[in-house]
Structure formats: C-alpha cells, structure tokens
C-alpha cells in the first residue's frame, strides 16, 4: 500500500480498501482493522535511497507499483531531502566516519528521554500520551519530513550542520541528567522516610505509633518501648516484671504488631532503665531509644509534606520538559538522518546528486520481499558486486548499517 507524502490528509479508507480488495469478501473487514492497527503502531522504519537513472518521478512510480503488487502492506513515503552543500570528497569521507557514531548517540538520547517519559507517566498514573514533534505525531513527522531551513540553512557545510546537531543534543542530555538527578534525590529522601515509617519495628520510626497517653514521664518513672518477636509475646508478658527491680506491675501494653515483631510499653523507675535494657537484650527483646516530642513529630510531618510536594512539582516539571525535549531531539535526529542519506548517497552514487530517498515500514515477514524489490530497482552490475561482499562488509567510508546492500539503507527505531 502506498501513502504518498504529498497528501496532507489520509486517503479515505474506502478508497484504499477498494484498491487493495476490488472484490467483496466477508472476512476483509476483520483483516482491514488489524492491518490499520499495525500501521498505527509502526515503530521501526527503513530510510533508503536508490540511484536515479532516468528521473526521480519514474523511479518513484516504479517503486510504488512494485510495493503495491508484491508487498501491499508496506507503508511507503517520500523522504524529502533538499539540495545540501556537497563540499569536497575528502570532507564527505571524513564526515562519513563520524556519522554512524553520532547517529547512535542521538538515537540513544532520544530513547533515553522516551523511557523517562514512560516511567514518569507510569508513576504518575497518567495514560500514555502520543509523543509529538512540532505538534504532530512522531511517525507523521518522520513520514512527512520537511527540512527546517531556518534552523539548518542548506548552504551551511554538512560538518557544521552535523556538529551543531550533536552539540544541541549533548546539551539536552546534560540537562536531562541534572533534572533527573534532582528529581531522584527528592524521591530517594521520600522513599527513605517511607521505609522508616513502614519497615520492620526493629528499625522503623515509632513516632506515628505512639500517642501522648502511652508515655509516662515523671521525676522517677519512665516508659520504655520494647520490640518483642511476634512468637515470644507470651514470654515477654510473663517475664518483663522480673527483668529488673522497680518495674511497675501490669504496666506493659501492646501498641502495634507487624509480621515479625510487636511493640510494647513498659513503665519502671528511671534509675534501673539501663539494667532493664541489658536484661531484655539477653532474653531477645530490643528496647528502642525513644523520646516523645510533639514539636519533633510536627517537624517530621511538615518535612514529609514538603518532600511530597517537591516530588510532585519536580515530576510534573520534568515530564513537561521531557515532552518538549523529545520533540527537539527527534527533529534534530531526522535532520541528521537527512544529512546522512545525502552524504552516503553522494559517496555511493557519485555527483551530481541523483537519488530517490524514501521511508518504508515493512513487517518482519515482508522484509526479504521488500529488499528484493529495492535491489531490483538498482543497477544489476552494482547489485552483483554487493552480493559478493561478506555479510556486514559495507563499503569503506559509507558508515552503513550491518547489512550490505546495493543502495543506501539504515534503520530508525522510534520506540
């Protein structure tokens, strides 16, 4: 199926269906909706350029015809590349050495921001939003790519354009690291407090489990908090009064119990508190240091509320920044890909520039068939040469993908 880039509006479904299925079938509708769903979810694209021997329009028509006949479920689009400044052959060769590495870097930053968006949306409980570039969906921006002359003047040297894109993306990556670090720092502090409030009684903060009436503090009496193993509570209740002298009889009260321990109070004379701690430890009971302070409790509450608010604000700010920055990086990446196609096409096909660039999204099952179609549209002698190359033995200086083909080809993974 062909979706020409020249049309700003989608081709009516009825028209496309009639083209693909000129006859009526009862099962066509089910297939059709599955097919449309697959198109909408495309996340892997090929960017290719083919050598032009007659005219670009003739080659484009032939390609459309071949795809329609032999791989109708492969979306096909023109990839419009302007007439860029060629420069010298030496400059192109030097540039091509850096293209593959720079592409991997830019693609990596794009995916890093995308993963951060997905994580922030998940923890925020938000529905996943379709990412956009300049207000249009990512896949539409790719398949209807238009060069931004204002940002990247076509008369600028290719090296200047590539270096400018690399520098811009590197700055965005650095900014991402700073923002994520700030967010994770607050998130880590909040998680630490939550662990203290929800962990084992042996280590957690006890202030929210103890009420003022649970604590007796006088000139002579003190109340201690004992952490008792869950299955040793009977032992505690039968022995705590005898662990030392001057323990107030029947003063122990259970305040809380988790899966491992129970929290008990015990009241005794302050002068024997150390002896009680020692004896309790020998029996397997832990006496926690605790001082009830309404002021400290209120301060902890306010600190927690502030951290929660800071986390929400930072998460919202980071998410909005990621949405905007993803669009910037993706736009820069597509311009970089255009430069890459242009440079590699010149190195492979020669001057003057005469090639047809396009974008395809074949299914995994249809890849081999599409490769055959593309190869058939290249010069037969050139195709024979590339078939003799070892797998992965792309021509030196082209910076191509792992597989060798008689045409420029590389893959874009947008998700």
XYZ file of C-alpha atoms in Angstrom:
415
model
C 0.000 0.000 0.000
C 1.247 3.479 -0.835
C 0.593 6.537 1.330
C 2.057 9.426 -0.693
C 3.717 12.156 1.339
C 2.302 14.835 -0.910
C -1.183 14.422 0.536
C -1.650 16.207 3.883
C -4.830 14.214 4.570
C -5.172 10.429 4.904
C -6.531 8.582 1.888
C -10.149 7.552 2.619
C -10.320 4.011 3.945
C -12.945 3.063 1.382
C -10.668 4.166 -1.456
C -7.679 2.217 -0.154
C -9.820 -0.827 0.565
C -11.260 -0.743 -2.944
C -7.738 -0.510 -4.375
C -6.447 -3.472 -2.395
C -9.649 -5.536 -2.479
C -11.620 -4.715 -5.668
C -13.938 -7.604 -4.806
C -16.136 -8.257 -1.791
C -15.058 -10.683 0.903
C -16.899 -11.250 4.204
C -13.642 -11.524 6.148
C -11.961 -8.459 4.684
C -13.199 -6.101 7.417
C -11.500 -8.048 10.212
C -8.245 -8.150 8.304
C -8.506 -4.470 7.457
C -8.789 -3.246 11.034
C -5.895 -5.447 12.147
C -3.887 -4.057 9.255
C -4.658 -0.428 10.136
C -3.753 -1.150 13.770
C -0.347 -2.490 12.701
C 0.279 0.643 10.633
C -0.557 2.886 13.573
C 1.854 1.010 15.811
C 4.823 1.032 13.423
C 7.965 1.832 15.378
C 10.660 0.576 13.028
C 11.373 2.248 9.705
C 13.859 1.899 6.889
C 15.351 5.017 5.351
C 16.747 4.170 1.928
C 17.995 5.951 -1.151
C 18.027 4.479 -4.638
C 20.137 5.662 -7.589
C 18.156 7.567 -10.229
C 18.950 6.646 -13.844
C 16.074 8.356 -15.674
C 14.005 10.629 -13.467
C 13.021 10.575 -9.775
C 9.312 10.521 -10.669
C 9.749 7.480 -12.907
C 11.681 5.624 -10.222
C 9.126 6.618 -7.576
C 6.262 5.344 -9.733
C 8.091 2.059 -10.344
C 8.746 1.652 -6.626
C 5.114 2.371 -5.784
C 3.987 -0.129 -8.386
C 6.311 -2.884 -7.145
C 5.376 -2.369 -3.493
C 1.653 -2.352 -4.354
C 1.943 -5.603 -6.282
C 4.289 -7.596 -4.090
C 4.178 -6.072 -0.595
C 0.967 -4.053 -0.352
C 1.065 -3.972 3.469
C 4.340 -1.989 3.473
C 3.779 1.757 4.015
C 5.921 3.819 1.643
C 6.702 7.540 1.810
C 8.999 10.024 0.102
C 11.802 11.323 2.327
C 12.301 14.850 1.062
C 15.932 15.948 1.266
C 16.870 19.422 -0.007
C 19.893 20.202 -2.154
C 22.548 20.367 0.528
C 26.067 21.680 0.150
C 28.237 18.828 -1.107
C 31.692 20.181 -0.292
C 34.751 18.148 -1.228
C 35.086 14.393 -1.452
C 37.634 14.466 1.368
C 35.204 16.329 3.618
C 32.453 13.800 2.846
C 34.759 10.876 3.601
C 35.852 12.458 6.878
C 32.231 13.179 7.796
C 31.050 9.661 6.988
C 33.477 8.236 9.541
C 31.549 10.070 12.284
C 28.006 9.604 11.004
C 27.368 6.145 12.442
C 28.747 7.024 15.880
C 26.863 10.315 16.044
C 23.657 8.623 14.929
C 23.962 6.066 17.729
C 24.454 8.874 20.251
C 21.458 10.922 19.068
C 19.243 7.856 18.849
C 20.320 6.848 22.358
C 19.371 10.247 23.805
C 16.007 10.057 22.039
C 15.263 6.647 23.553
C 16.530 7.761 26.968
C 14.071 10.661 27.061
C 11.271 8.423 25.801
C 11.914 5.859 28.551
C 11.956 8.662 31.129
C 8.581 9.863 29.863
C 7.131 6.353 30.103
C 8.440 5.973 33.669
C 7.085 9.363 34.777
C 3.696 8.662 33.227
C 3.596 5.276 34.952
C 4.382 6.563 38.460
C 2.001 9.493 37.933
C -0.830 7.175 36.939
C -1.249 9.015 33.648
C -2.382 7.498 30.387
C 0.427 7.228 27.874
C 0.289 10.226 25.554
C 1.264 10.005 21.903
C 4.558 11.850 21.592
C 4.632 14.733 19.156
C 7.157 16.820 17.263
C 6.100 20.355 16.382
C 2.522 19.387 17.201
C 2.305 16.272 15.006
C 2.739 12.590 15.939
C 6.278 11.264 15.779
C 5.600 8.830 12.945
C 3.875 11.555 10.906
C 6.845 13.876 11.402
C 9.146 11.163 10.047
C 6.991 10.104 7.113
C 6.203 13.700 6.114
C 9.579 15.162 6.941
C 10.242 18.743 5.835
C 13.678 20.301 6.196
C 13.785 23.301 8.557
C 15.742 25.875 6.584
C 15.606 28.417 9.422
C 17.375 26.104 11.872
C 19.686 24.385 9.408
C 20.478 26.549 6.358
C 21.097 24.297 3.382
C 24.115 26.362 2.348
C 25.916 25.523 5.593
C 28.688 22.917 5.344
C 27.472 19.426 6.234
C 30.065 19.187 9.004
C 28.684 22.379 10.561
C 25.128 21.004 10.491
C 26.144 17.650 11.986
C 28.303 19.213 14.700
C 25.526 21.670 15.543
C 23.012 18.846 15.938
C 25.439 16.817 18.061
C 26.166 19.798 20.323
C 22.483 20.603 20.773
C 21.573 17.008 21.653
C 24.544 16.748 24.035
C 23.307 19.846 25.905
C 19.843 18.333 26.192
C 21.340 15.097 27.528
C 23.339 17.034 30.147
C 20.215 18.941 31.164
C 18.319 15.654 31.415
C 20.945 14.231 33.764
C 20.738 17.276 36.053
C 16.940 17.289 36.148
C 16.650 13.539 36.705
C 19.287 13.684 39.442
C 17.379 16.451 41.235
C 14.124 14.520 40.961
C 15.697 11.234 42.086
C 17.341 12.962 45.061
C 13.982 14.143 46.424
C 12.408 10.826 45.529
C 15.179 9.000 47.402
C 14.682 11.128 50.513
C 10.957 10.432 50.430
C 11.499 6.711 49.926
C 13.902 6.654 52.888
C 11.277 8.282 55.122
C 8.601 5.896 53.862
C 10.850 2.921 54.574
C 11.374 4.182 58.120
C 7.632 4.513 58.573
C 6.673 1.208 57.013
C 9.621 -1.094 57.690
C 10.189 -3.583 60.462
C 9.556 -2.420 64.031
C 13.221 -3.080 64.706
C 14.237 -0.120 62.520
C 11.181 1.972 61.625
C 10.222 5.343 63.027
C 7.942 4.803 66.025
C 6.651 8.346 66.436
C 3.447 7.736 64.481
C 2.683 4.611 66.541
C 2.994 6.181 69.976
C 0.389 8.529 71.463
C 0.991 11.000 74.309
C -1.083 8.904 76.718
C 1.161 5.882 76.073
C 4.183 7.596 77.625
C 4.629 8.280 81.335
C 7.402 10.701 82.208
C 7.886 11.941 85.741
C 10.685 12.690 88.159
C 11.161 8.993 88.906
C 9.231 6.983 86.301
C 9.972 6.417 82.608
C 8.254 4.458 79.877
C 10.395 2.293 77.583
C 9.416 0.813 74.228
C 10.267 -2.851 73.725
C 10.390 -4.679 70.404
C 9.282 -8.253 71.062
C 9.495 -11.067 68.490
C 5.980 -11.948 67.422
C 6.174 -15.512 68.721
C 7.821 -14.505 72.023
C 4.999 -12.324 73.316
C 3.924 -14.797 75.969
C 7.499 -14.947 77.219
C 7.598 -11.162 77.390
C 4.337 -10.837 79.283
C 5.381 -13.457 81.806
C 8.906 -12.126 82.386
C 9.113 -8.353 81.887
C 8.219 -7.595 85.518
C 11.203 -9.668 86.729
C 13.881 -8.472 84.295
C 14.982 -5.981 86.947
C 13.682 -4.419 90.138
C 11.271 -1.496 90.344
C 9.218 -2.417 87.272
C 5.613 -1.243 87.592
C 3.418 -4.355 87.638
C 0.999 -4.854 84.732
C 2.338 -1.698 83.045
C 3.139 -3.316 79.681
C 0.722 -2.552 76.864
C 0.881 -3.638 73.212
C 0.719 -0.701 70.805
C 1.330 -2.310 67.429
C 2.188 -5.605 65.741
C 3.604 -6.419 62.295
C 4.604 -9.690 60.633
C 7.744 -10.081 62.744
C 7.512 -8.047 65.929
C 5.164 -6.484 68.461
C 5.640 -3.089 70.103
C 5.115 -2.992 73.888
C 5.454 -0.281 76.506
C 6.778 -0.897 79.997
C 6.987 1.586 82.892
C 9.717 1.475 85.547
C 11.910 3.648 87.692
C 14.381 5.644 85.641
C 17.384 4.612 87.708
C 17.021 0.943 86.654
C 16.381 1.625 82.945
C 19.897 0.585 81.855
C 19.673 -2.660 83.833
C 16.329 -3.396 82.215
C 17.752 -2.827 78.714
C 20.613 -5.232 79.399
C 18.366 -7.958 80.806
C 15.854 -7.531 77.991
C 18.566 -7.862 75.335
C 19.765 -11.107 76.969
C 16.219 -12.501 76.650
C 15.963 -11.497 72.968
C 13.954 -8.302 73.466
C 15.069 -4.987 71.974
C 14.462 -1.744 73.855
C 14.318 1.131 71.370
C 15.565 4.597 72.303
C 12.608 6.917 72.004
C 11.762 10.384 73.239
C 8.271 11.640 72.615
C 8.352 15.182 71.260
C 5.254 16.808 69.733
C 7.464 19.505 68.180
C 9.771 16.955 66.529
C 6.773 14.965 65.313
C 5.218 18.077 63.773
C 8.538 18.958 62.112
C 8.782 15.477 60.599
C 5.214 15.761 59.334
C 5.929 19.113 57.690
C 9.160 17.782 56.187
C 7.284 14.831 54.718
C 4.570 17.060 53.256
C 7.190 19.342 51.712
C 9.050 16.420 50.159
C 5.814 15.042 48.711
C 5.003 18.446 47.214
C 8.559 18.874 45.902
C 8.446 15.434 44.306
C 5.118 16.154 42.589
C 6.349 19.522 41.310
C 9.663 18.131 40.061
C 7.964 15.159 38.413
C 5.452 17.389 36.616
C 8.180 19.823 35.554
C 10.454 17.005 34.372
C 7.651 15.375 32.405
C 6.770 18.597 30.583
C 10.457 19.223 29.875
C 10.824 15.680 28.508
C 7.840 16.129 26.191
C 9.369 19.292 24.719
C 12.945 17.967 24.634
C 11.928 14.709 22.979
C 10.438 16.725 20.131
C 13.637 18.762 19.797
C 15.870 15.693 19.804
C 13.685 13.763 17.380
C 13.525 16.705 14.984
C 17.309 17.064 15.162
C 17.673 13.326 14.608
C 15.569 13.400 11.433
C 17.630 16.290 10.059
C 20.755 14.314 10.909
C 19.321 11.307 9.041
C 18.682 13.512 6.024
C 22.329 14.624 6.056
C 23.399 11.020 6.451
C 21.328 9.851 3.489
C 22.640 12.721 1.380
C 26.303 12.154 2.249
C 26.195 8.383 1.822
C 24.281 8.680 -1.450
C 26.918 11.031 -2.883
C 29.721 8.692 -1.802
C 27.974 5.683 -3.274
C 26.336 7.053 -6.428
C 28.648 9.978 -7.216
C 27.991 13.506 -8.440
C 25.828 15.295 -9.298
C 23.339 14.199 -6.606
C 20.811 11.927 -8.291
C 18.949 9.660 -5.913
C 15.482 8.957 -4.564
C 15.125 8.873 -0.763
C 12.155 7.192 0.840
C 10.891 5.708 4.088
C 9.360 2.248 4.414
C 7.892 0.319 7.332
C 7.886 -3.338 6.267
C 6.655 -6.087 8.520
C 9.210 -8.603 9.748
C 7.758 -11.208 7.402
C 7.867 -8.839 4.448
C 11.441 -7.583 4.873
C 13.043 -10.061 2.486
C 10.470 -9.350 -0.216
C 10.955 -5.581 0.125
C 14.743 -5.969 -0.019
C 14.340 -7.886 -3.271
C 12.156 -5.122 -4.709
C 14.650 -2.411 -3.757
C 17.558 -4.398 -5.138
C 15.714 -4.931 -8.406
C 15.467 -1.175 -8.883
C 19.248 -0.767 -8.644
C 21.804 -1.265 -11.381
C 22.223 -5.009 -11.951
C 26.029 -4.832 -12.084
C 26.072 -2.875 -8.835
C 23.766 -5.433 -7.217
C 26.031 -8.285 -8.266
C 29.034 -6.544 -6.682
C 27.269 -6.054 -3.363
C 26.093 -9.683 -3.319
C 29.733 -10.762 -3.395
C 30.551 -8.700 -0.294
C 30.804 -10.508 3.034
C 27.799 -10.066 5.330
C 28.316 -6.788 7.136
C 31.101 -5.766 4.752
C 29.716 -2.397 3.752
C 31.907 -0.240 1.547
C 34.535 1.659 3.466
C 33.621 5.241 4.187
C 29.868 4.759 3.919
C 29.129 4.257 7.588
C 26.227 1.979 6.674
C 24.266 -0.487 8.752
C 25.411 -4.025 9.459
C 23.964 -5.493 6.240
C 25.438 -4.679 2.828
C 23.005 -3.628 0.111
C 23.440 -2.111 -3.355
C 21.673 1.009 -2.093
C 21.896 3.250 0.970
C 19.822 1.822 3.807
C 19.613 2.173 7.553
C 17.004 1.534 10.216
C 15.267 4.010 12.510
C 13.731 2.670 15.707
C 11.453 5.341 17.130
C 10.374 3.334 20.181
